[in-house]
Coordinates of C-alpha atoms and ligand atoms in Angstrom, one line a residue:
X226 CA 0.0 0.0 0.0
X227 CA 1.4 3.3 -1.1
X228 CA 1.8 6.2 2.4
X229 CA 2.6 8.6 -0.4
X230 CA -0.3 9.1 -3.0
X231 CA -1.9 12.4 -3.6
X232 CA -5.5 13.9 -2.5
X233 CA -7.2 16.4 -4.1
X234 CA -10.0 18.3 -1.4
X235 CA -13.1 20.0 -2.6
X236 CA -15.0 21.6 0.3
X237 CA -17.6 24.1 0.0
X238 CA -20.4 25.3 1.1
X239 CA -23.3 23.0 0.2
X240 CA -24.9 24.4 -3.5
X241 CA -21.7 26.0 -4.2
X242 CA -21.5 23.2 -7.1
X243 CA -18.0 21.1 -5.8
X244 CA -19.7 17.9 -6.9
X245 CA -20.5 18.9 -10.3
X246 CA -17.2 20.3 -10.7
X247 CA -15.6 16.8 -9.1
X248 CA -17.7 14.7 -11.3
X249 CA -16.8 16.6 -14.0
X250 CA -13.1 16.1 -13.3
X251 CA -13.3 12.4 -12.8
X252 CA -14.8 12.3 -16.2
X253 CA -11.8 14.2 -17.7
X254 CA -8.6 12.7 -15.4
X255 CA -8.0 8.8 -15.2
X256 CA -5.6 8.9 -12.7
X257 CA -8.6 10.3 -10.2
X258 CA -10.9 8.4 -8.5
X259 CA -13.2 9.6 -6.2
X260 CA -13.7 8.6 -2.3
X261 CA -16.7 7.2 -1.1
X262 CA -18.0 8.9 1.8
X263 CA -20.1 6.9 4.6
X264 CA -23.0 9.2 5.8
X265 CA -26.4 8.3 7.8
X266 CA -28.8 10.4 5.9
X267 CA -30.9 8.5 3.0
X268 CA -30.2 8.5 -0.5
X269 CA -31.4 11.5 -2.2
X270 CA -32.8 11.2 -6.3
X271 CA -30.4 8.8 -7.9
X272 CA -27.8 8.8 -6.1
X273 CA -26.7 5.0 -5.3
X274 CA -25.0 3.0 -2.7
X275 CA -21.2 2.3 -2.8
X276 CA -20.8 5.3 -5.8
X277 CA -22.2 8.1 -4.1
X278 CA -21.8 7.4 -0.8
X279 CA -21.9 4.3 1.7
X280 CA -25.3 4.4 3.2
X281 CA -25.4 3.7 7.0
X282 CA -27.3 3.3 9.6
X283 CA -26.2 5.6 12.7
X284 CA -25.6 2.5 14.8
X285 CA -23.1 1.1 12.4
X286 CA -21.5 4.4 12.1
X287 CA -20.9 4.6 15.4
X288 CA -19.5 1.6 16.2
X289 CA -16.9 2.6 13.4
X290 CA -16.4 5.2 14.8
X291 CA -15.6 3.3 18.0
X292 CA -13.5 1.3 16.2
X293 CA -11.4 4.2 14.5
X294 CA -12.2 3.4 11.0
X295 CA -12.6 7.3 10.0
X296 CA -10.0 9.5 9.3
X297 CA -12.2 12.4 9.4
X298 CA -15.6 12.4 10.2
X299 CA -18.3 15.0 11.5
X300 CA -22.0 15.7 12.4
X301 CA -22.4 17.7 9.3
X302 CA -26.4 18.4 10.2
X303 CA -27.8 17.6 13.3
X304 CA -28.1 14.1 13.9
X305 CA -26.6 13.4 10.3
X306 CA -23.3 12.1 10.2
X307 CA -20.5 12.2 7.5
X308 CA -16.7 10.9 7.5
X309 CA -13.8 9.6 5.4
X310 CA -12.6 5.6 5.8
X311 CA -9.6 5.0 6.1
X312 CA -9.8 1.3 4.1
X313 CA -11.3 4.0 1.3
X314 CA -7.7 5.8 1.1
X315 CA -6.1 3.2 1.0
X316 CA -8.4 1.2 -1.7
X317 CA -7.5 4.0 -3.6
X318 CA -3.8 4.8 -3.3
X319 CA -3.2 1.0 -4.0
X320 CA -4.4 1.3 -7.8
X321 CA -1.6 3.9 -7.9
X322 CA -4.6 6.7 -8.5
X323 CA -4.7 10.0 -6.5
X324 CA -7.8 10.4 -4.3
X325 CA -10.8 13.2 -4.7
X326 CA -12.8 13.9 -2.3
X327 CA -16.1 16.3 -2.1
X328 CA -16.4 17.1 1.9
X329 CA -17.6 19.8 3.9
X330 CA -15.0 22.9 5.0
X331 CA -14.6 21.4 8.1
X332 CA -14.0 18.0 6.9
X333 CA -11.8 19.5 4.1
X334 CA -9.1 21.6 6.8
X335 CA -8.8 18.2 8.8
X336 CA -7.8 16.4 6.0
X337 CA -5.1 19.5 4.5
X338 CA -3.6 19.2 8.1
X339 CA -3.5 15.7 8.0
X340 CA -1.8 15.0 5.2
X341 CA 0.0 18.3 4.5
X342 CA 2.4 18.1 1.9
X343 CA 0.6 15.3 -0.3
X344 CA -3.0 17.1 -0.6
X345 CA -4.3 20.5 -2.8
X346 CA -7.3 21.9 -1.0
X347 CA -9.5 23.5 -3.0
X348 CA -12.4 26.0 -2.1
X349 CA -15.0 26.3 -4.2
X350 CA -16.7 30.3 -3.7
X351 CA -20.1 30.7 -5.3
X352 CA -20.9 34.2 -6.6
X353 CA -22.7 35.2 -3.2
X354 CA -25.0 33.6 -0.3
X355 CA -28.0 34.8 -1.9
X356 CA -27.1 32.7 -5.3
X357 CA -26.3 29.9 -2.9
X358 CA -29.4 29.7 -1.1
X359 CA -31.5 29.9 -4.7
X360 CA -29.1 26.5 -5.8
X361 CA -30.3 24.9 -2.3
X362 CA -34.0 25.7 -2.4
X363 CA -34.2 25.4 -6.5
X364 CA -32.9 21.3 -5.4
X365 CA -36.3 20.9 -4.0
X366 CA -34.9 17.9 -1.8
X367 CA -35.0 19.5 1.4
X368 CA -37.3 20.6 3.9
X369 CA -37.9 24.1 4.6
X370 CA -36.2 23.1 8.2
X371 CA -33.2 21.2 6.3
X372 CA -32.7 24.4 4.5
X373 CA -32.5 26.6 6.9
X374 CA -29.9 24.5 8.1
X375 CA -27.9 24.2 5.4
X376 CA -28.2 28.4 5.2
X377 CA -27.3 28.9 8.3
X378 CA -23.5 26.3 8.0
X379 CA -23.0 27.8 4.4
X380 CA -22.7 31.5 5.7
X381 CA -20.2 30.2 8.3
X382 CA -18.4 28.1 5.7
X383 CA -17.8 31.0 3.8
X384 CA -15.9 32.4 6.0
X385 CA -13.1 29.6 5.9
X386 CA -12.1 30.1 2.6
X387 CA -8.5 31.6 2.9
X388 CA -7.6 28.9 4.5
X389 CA -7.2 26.6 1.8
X390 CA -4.5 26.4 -0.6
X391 CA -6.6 27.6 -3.4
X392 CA -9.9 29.5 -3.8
X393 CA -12.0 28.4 -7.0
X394 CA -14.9 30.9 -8.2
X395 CA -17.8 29.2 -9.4
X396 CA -19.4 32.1 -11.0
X397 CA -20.0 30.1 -14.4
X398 CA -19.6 26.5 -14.5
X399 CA -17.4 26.1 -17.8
X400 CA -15.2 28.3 -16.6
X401 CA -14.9 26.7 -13.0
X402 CA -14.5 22.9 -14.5
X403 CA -11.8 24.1 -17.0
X404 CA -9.8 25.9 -14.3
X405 CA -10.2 23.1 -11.9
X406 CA -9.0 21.0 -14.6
X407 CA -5.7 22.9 -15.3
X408 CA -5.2 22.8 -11.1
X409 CA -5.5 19.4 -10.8
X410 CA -3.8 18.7 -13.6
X411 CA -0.7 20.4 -12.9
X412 CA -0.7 19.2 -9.1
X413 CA -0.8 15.7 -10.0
X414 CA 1.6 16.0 -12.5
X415 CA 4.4 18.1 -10.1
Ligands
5GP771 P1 -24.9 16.3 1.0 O1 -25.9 15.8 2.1 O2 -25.3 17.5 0.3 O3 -24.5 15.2 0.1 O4 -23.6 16.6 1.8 C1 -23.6 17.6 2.9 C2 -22.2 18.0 3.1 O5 -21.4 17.0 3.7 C3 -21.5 18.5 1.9 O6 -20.8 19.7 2.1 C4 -20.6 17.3 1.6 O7 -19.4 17.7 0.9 C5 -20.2 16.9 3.0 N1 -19.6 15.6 3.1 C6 -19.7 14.6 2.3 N2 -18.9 13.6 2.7 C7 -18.2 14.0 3.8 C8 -17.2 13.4 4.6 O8 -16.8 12.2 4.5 N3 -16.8 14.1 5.7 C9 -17.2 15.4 5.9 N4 -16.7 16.1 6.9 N5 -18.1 16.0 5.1 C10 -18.6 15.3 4.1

């Protein structure tokens, strides 16, 4: 198993678009593969088990955490919880591939610390909070009470950006992806 592959973090607020950018990226960049998150909320529209995320149940996501199988991991919403396995590092870094990951700010800063030197952290800033809460009603997949929620940990989130190693605008998409490309691009090949 390789102690020396790459990571690539995309944290955001949530609606700020990092997973279309990351999706778009692992449809351009071989060499990328994305990690697989374990959360306890349901599955939302399409979104499937073992590719978007590992679907939990709290208990068992306790009792790994108990167990110290997460690298990172957080309460993202109340009672909803989110983290990084460390089996899905490793998975990864043993095909040779460098590791994306689409986690929250918090999430994101634990993991540049962690493995500073090895990871590009990369914040993606949407154009303003007001565009960002039109993205997270417009989803229609929350409740109003969700939402608020979500509000309320974006406009702190937004807040963290100069800590990361690179700041990303997402005020047009096209733009974004190709720029994200070019980053990633160069990191993994330096
Ligand atoms: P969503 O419910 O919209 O899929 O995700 C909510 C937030 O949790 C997003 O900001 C997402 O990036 C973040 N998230 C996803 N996986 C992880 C993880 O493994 N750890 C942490 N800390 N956050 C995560």
């Amino acid at each position: 198993m390789s102690q020396n592959g790459k990571l690539i973090i995309f944290s955001a607020p949530s609606g700020a678009g990092k997973t279309t950018i990351v999706h778009h990226l692992l449809g351009k960049i071989p060499d990328l593969e994305f990690s697989i998150s374990a959360t306890t909320r349901p599955a939302r529209g399409d979104e499937e088990h073992q590719k978007d995320y590992y679907f939990i149940s709290k208990e068992e996501f306790l009792h790994r955490i108990a167990k110290k199988q997460f690298v990172e991991f957080e309460e993202v919403y109340s009672g909803t919880f989110y983290g990084t396995l460390r089996t899905e590092i490793e998975r990864i870094w043993a095909k040779g591939k460098t590791v994306i990951f689409d986690i929250d700010v918090e999430g994101g800063m634990h993991l540049k610390r962690k493995y500073d030197g090895q990871a590009l952290a990369i914040f993606v800033q949407p154009p303003s909070l007001e565009v960002l809460k039109q993205r997270l009603s417009g989803r229609g997949t929350d409740s109003e009470e969700k939402l608020q929620e979500r509000f309320a940990k974006a406009e702190k989130e937004l807040n963290y950006a100069p800590q990361f190693d690179i700041i990303l605008k997402n005020y047009d998409l096209q733009t974004a992806c190709a720029e994200a490309e070019k980053l990633v691009g160069d990191f993994i090949g330096s």
